[in-house]
PDB file of C-alpha atoms in Angstrom:
ATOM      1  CA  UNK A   1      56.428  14.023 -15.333  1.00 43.00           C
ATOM      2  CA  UNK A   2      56.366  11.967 -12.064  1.00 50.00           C
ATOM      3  CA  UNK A   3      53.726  11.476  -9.850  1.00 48.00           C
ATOM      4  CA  UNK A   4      53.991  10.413  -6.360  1.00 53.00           C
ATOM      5  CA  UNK A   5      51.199   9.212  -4.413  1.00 49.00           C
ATOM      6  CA  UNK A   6      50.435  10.714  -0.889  1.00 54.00           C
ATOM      7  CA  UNK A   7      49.478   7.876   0.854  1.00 54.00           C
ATOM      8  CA  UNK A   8      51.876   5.066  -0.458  1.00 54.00           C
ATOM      9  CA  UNK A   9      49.151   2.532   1.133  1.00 56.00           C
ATOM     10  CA  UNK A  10      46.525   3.647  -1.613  1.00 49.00           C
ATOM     11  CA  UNK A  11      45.027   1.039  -4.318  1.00 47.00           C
ATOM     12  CA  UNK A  12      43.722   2.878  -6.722  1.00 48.00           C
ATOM     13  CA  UNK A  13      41.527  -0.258  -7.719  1.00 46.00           C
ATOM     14  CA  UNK A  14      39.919  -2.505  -5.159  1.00 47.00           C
ATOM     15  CA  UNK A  15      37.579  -5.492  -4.806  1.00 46.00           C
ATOM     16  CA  UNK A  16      34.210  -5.020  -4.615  1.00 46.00           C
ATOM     17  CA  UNK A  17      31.312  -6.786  -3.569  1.00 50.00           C
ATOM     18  CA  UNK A  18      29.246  -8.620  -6.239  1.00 49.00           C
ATOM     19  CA  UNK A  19      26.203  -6.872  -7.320  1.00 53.00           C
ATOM     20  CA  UNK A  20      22.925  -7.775  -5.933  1.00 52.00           C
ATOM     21  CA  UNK A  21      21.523  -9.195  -9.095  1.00 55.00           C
ATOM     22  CA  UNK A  22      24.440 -11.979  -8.653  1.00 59.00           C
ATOM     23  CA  UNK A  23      22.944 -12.919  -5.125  1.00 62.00           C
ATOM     24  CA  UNK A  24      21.381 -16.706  -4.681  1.00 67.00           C
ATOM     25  CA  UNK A  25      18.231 -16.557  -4.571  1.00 61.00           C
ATOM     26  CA  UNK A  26      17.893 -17.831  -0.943  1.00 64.00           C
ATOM     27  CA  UNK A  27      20.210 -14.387   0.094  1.00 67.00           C
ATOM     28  CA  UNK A  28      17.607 -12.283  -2.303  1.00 63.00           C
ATOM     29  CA  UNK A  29      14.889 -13.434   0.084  1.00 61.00           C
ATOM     30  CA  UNK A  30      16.464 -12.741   3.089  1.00 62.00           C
ATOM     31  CA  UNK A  31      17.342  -9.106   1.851  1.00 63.00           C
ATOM     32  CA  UNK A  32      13.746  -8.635   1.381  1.00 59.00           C
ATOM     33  CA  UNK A  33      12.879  -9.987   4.351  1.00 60.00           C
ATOM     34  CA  UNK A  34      15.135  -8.211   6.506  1.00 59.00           C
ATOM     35  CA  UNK A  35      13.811  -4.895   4.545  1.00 56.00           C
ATOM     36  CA  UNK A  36       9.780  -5.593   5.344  1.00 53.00           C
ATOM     37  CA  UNK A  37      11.302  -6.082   9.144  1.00 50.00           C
ATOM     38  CA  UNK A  38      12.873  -2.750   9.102  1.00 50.00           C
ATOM     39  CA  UNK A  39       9.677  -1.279   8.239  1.00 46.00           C
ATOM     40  CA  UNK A  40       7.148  -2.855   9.718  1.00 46.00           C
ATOM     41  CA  UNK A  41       6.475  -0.832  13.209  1.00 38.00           C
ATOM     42  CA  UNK A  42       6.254  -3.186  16.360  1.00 33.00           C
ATOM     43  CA  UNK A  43       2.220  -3.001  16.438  1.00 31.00           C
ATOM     44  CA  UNK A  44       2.171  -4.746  13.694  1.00 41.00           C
ATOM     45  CA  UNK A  45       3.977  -7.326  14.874  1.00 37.00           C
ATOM     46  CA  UNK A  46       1.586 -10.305  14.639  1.00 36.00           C
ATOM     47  CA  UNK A  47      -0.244 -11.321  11.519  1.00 37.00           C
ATOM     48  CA  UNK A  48      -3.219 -13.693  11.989  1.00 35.00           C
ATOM     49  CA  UNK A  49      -3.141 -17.138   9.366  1.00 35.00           C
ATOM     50  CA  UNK A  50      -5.716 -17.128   6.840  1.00 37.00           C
ATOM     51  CA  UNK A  51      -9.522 -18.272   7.940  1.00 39.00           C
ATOM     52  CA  UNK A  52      -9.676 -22.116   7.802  1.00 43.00           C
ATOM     53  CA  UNK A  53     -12.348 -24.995   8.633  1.00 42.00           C
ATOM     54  CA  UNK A  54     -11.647 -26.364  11.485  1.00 46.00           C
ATOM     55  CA  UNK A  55     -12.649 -30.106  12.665  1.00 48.00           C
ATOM     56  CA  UNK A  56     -13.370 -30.835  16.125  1.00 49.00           C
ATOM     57  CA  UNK A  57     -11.396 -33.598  15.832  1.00 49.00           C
ATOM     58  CA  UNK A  58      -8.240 -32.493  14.968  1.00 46.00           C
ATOM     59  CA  UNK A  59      -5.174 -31.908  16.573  1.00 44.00           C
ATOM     60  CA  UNK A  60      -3.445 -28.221  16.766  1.00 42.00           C
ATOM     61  CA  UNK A  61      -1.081 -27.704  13.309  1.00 45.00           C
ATOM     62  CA  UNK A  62       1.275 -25.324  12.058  1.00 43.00           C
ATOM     63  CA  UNK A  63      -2.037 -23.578   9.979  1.00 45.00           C
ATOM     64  CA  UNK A  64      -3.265 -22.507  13.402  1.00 43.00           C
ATOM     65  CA  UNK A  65      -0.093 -20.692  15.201  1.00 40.00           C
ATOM     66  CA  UNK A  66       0.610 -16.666  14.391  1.00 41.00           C
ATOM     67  CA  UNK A  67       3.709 -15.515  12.942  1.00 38.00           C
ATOM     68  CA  UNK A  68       6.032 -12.483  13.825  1.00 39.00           C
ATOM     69  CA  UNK A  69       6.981 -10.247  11.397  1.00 42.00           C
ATOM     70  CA  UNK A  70      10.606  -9.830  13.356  1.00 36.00           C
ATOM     71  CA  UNK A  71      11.050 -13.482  13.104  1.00 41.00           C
ATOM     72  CA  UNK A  72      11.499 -13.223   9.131  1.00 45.00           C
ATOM     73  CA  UNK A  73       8.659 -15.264   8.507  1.00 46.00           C
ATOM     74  CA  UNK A  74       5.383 -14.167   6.473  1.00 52.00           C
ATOM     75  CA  UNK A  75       2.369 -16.026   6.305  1.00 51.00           C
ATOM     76  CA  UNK A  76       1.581 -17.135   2.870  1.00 54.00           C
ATOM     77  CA  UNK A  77      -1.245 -14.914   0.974  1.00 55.00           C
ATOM     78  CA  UNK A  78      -4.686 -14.863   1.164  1.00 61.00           C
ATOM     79  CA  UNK A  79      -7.356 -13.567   3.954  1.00 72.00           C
ATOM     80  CA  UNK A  80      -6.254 -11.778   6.814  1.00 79.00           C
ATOM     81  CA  UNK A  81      -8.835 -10.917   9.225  1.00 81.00           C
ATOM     82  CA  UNK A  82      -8.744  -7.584  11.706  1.00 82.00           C
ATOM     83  CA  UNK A  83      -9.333  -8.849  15.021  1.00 80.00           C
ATOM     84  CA  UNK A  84     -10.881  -5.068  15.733  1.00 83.00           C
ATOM     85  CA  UNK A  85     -13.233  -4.363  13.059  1.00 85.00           C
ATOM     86  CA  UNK A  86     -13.229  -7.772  11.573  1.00 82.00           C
ATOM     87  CA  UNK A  87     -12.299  -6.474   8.082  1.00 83.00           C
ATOM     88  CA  UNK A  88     -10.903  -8.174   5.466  1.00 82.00           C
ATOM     89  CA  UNK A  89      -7.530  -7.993   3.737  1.00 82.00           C
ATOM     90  CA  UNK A  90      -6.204  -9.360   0.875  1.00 81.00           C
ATOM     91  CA  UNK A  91      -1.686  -9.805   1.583  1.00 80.00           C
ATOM     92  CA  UNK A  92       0.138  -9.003   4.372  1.00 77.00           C
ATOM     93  CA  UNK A  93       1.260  -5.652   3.578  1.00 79.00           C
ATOM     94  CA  UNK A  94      -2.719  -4.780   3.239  1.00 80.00           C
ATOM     95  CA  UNK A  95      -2.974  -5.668   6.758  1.00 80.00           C
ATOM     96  CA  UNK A  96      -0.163  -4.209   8.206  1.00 78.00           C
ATOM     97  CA  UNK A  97      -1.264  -0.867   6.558  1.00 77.00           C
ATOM     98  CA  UNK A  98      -4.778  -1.231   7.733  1.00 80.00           C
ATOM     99  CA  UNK A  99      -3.447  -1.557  11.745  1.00 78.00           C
ATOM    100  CA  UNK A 100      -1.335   1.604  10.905  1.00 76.00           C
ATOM    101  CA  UNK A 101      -3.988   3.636   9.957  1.00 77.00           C
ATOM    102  CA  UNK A 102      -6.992   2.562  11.978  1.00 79.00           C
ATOM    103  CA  UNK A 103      -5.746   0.532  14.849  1.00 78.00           C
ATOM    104  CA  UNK A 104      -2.419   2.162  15.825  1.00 75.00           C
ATOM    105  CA  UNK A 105      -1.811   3.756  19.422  1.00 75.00           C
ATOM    106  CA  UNK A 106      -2.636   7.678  19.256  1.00 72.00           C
ATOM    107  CA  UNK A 107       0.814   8.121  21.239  1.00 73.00           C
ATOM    108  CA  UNK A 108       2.214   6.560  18.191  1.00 71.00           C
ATOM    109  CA  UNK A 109       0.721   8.608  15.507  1.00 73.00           C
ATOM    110  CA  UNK A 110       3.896  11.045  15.529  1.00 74.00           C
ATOM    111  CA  UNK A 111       2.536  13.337  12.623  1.00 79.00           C
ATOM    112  CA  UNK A 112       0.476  16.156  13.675  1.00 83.00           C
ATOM    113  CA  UNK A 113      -1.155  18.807  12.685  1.00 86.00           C
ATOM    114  CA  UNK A 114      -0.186  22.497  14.053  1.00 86.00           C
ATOM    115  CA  UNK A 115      -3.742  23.870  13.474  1.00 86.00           C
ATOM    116  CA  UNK A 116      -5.803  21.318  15.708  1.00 88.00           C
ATOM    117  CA  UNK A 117      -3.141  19.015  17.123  1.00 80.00           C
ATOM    118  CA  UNK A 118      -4.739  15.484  14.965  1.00 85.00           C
ATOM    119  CA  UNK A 119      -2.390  12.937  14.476  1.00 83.00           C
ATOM    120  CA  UNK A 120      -2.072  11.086  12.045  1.00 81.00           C
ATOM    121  CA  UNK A 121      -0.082   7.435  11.439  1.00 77.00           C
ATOM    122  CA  UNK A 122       1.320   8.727   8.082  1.00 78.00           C
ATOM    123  CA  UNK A 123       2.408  11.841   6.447  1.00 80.00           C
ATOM    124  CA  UNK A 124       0.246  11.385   3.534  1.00 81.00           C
ATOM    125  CA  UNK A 125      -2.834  11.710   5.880  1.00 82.00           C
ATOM    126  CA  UNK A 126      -1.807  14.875   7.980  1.00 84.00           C
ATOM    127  CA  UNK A 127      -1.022  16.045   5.046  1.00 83.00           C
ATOM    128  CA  UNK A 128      -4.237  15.386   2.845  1.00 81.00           C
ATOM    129  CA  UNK A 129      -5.981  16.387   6.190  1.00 85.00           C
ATOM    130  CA  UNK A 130      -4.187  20.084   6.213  1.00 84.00           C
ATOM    131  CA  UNK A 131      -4.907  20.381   2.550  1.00 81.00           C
ATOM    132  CA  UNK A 132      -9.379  19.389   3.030  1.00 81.00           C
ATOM    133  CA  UNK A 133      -9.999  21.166   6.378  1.00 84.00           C
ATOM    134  CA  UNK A 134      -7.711  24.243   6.871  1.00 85.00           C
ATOM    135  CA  UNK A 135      -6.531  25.201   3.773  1.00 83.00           C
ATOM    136  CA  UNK A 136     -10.182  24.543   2.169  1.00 79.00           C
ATOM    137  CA  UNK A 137      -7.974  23.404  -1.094  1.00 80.00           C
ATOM    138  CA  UNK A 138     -10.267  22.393  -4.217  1.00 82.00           C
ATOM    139  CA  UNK A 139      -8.928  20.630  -7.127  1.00 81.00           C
ATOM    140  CA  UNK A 140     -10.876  22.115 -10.153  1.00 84.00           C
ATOM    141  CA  UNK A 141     -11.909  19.996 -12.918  1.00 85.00           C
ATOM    142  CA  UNK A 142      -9.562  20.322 -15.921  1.00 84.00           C
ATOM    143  CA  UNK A 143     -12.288  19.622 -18.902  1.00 83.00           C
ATOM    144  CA  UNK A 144     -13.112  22.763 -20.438  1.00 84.00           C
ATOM    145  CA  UNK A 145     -16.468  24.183 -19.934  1.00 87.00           C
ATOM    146  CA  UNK A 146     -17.159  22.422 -16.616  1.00 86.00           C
ATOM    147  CA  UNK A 147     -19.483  24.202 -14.153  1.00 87.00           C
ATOM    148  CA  UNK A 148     -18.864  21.670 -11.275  1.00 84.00           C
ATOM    149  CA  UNK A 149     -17.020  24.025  -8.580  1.00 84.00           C
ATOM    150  CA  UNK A 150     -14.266  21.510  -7.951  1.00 83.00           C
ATOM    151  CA  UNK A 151     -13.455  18.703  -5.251  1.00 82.00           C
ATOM    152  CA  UNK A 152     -11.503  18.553  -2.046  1.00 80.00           C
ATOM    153  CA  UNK A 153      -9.806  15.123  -2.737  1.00 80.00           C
ATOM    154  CA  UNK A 154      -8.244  14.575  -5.990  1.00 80.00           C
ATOM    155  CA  UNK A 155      -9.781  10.759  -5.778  1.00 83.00           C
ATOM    156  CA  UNK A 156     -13.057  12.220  -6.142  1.00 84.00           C
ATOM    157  CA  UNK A 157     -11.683  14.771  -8.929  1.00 85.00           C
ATOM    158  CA  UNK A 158     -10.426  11.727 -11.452  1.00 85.00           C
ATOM    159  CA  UNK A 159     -14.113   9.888 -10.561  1.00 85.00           C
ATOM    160  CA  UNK A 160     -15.614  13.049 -11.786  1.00 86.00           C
ATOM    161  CA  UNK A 161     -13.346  13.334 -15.128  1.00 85.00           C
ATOM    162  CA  UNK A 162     -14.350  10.371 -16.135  1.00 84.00           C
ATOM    163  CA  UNK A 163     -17.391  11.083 -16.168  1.00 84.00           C
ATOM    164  CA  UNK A 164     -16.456  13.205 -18.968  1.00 85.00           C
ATOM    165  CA  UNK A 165     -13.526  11.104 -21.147  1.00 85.00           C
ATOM    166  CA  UNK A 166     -15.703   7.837 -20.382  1.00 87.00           C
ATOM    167  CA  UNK A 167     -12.842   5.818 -21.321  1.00 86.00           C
ATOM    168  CA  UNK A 168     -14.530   2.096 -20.981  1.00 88.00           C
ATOM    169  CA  UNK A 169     -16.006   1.612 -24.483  1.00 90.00           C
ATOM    170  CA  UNK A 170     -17.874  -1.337 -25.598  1.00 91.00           C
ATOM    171  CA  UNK A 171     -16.050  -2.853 -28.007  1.00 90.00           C
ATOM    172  CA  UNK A 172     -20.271  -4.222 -29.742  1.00 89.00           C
ATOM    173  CA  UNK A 173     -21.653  -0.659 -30.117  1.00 91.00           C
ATOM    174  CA  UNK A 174     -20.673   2.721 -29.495  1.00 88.00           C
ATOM    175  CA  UNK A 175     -21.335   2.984 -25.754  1.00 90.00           C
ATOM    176  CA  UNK A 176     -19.047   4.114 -23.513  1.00 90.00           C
ATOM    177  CA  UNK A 177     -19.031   4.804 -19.816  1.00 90.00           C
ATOM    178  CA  UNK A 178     -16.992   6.188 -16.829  1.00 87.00           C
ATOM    179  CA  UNK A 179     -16.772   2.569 -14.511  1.00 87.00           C
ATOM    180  CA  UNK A 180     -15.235  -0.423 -15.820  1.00 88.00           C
ATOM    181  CA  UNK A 181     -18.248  -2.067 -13.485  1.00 89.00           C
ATOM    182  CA  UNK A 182     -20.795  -0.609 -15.729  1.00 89.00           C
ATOM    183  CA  UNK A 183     -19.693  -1.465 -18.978  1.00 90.00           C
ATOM    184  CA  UNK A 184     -19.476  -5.296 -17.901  1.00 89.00           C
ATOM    185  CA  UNK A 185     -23.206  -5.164 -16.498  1.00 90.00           C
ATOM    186  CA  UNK A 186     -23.525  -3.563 -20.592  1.00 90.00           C
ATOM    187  CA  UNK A 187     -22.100  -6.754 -21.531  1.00 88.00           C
ATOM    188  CA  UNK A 188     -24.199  -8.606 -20.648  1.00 86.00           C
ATOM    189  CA  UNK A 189     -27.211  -7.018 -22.728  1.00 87.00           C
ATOM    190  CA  UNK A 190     -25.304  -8.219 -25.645  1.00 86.00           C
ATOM    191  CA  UNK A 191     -25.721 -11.744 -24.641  1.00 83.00           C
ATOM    192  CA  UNK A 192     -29.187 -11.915 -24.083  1.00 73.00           C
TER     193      UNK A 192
END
């Protein structure tokens, strides 16, 4: 049987780009770079530089300028301070994420809700709000036998089962307990 191609022009096999886990490292970075730029909105453009001592008597240095997200340059980890509320957070991201949520414009809060006309920065919170106030949703508590009526955030829900698993056990005695905070103060009563 013979077989004729249609388009005479066709490779049936062609080059192709090596893979991304064949990339230098330096191109890696730059990937990853240009992919926090893409998401990063423009009000969070500017990043402040971790809190430092500063000495009257020296001069400006590269610690002290701010860096632009668009420029492809991070600041390295460690505190960032809101200049707003004058919280703390821990990387970059943590920041950025903060200034979306509770510093952004309200023009550019584009989700909002079609009951009361809130906006929100991100879906998840129009979303979680919809679910609390107008739908009145409760998450009940899955533990047989519970007579708590249920929760309106699921956050609060897993607090509340373990209250009931207690999965932090003392690995001394046979207490256990629903915060990992609460068996370390335990701890302690072992070393006294």
């Amino acid at each position: 049987m013979d077989f004729e191609l249609q388009n005479p022009d066709f490779v049936p096999f062609q080059y192709r780009r090596r893979p991304r886990a064949y990339l230098t490292k330096k191109k890696r970075l730059q990937l990853i770079i240009r992919g926090i730029i893409a998401r990063k909105s423009l009000l969070m453009a500017e990043i402040d530089r971790p809190i430092e001592k500063k000495n009257e008597n020296s001069r400006p240095n590269i610690n002290n300028l701010k860096y632009k997200i668009w420029d492809g340059v991070l600041p390295p980890p460690g505190v960032y301070v809101c200049s707003a509320c004058n919280s703390n957070q821990k990387t970059a991201y943590q920041f950025c994420e903060h200034m979306a949520i509770h510093h952004s414009d309200p023009n550019d809060r584009v989700w909002k809700c079609v009951y009361c006309s809130t906006s929100f920065g991100r879906r998840g919170g129009l979303r979680r709000h919809v679910q609390m106030v107008h739908m009145q949703m409760m998450h009940k508590c899955p533990i047989e036998n519970c007579s708590h009526p249920g929760y309106k955030c699921t956050k609060a829900l897993n607090a509340h089962v373990r209250t009931h698993t207690r999965p932090f056990t003392c690995d001394r005695c046979d207490a256990a307990f629903a915060r990992k905070n609460d068996l370390q103060v335990h701890q302690f009563t072992h070393l006294l």
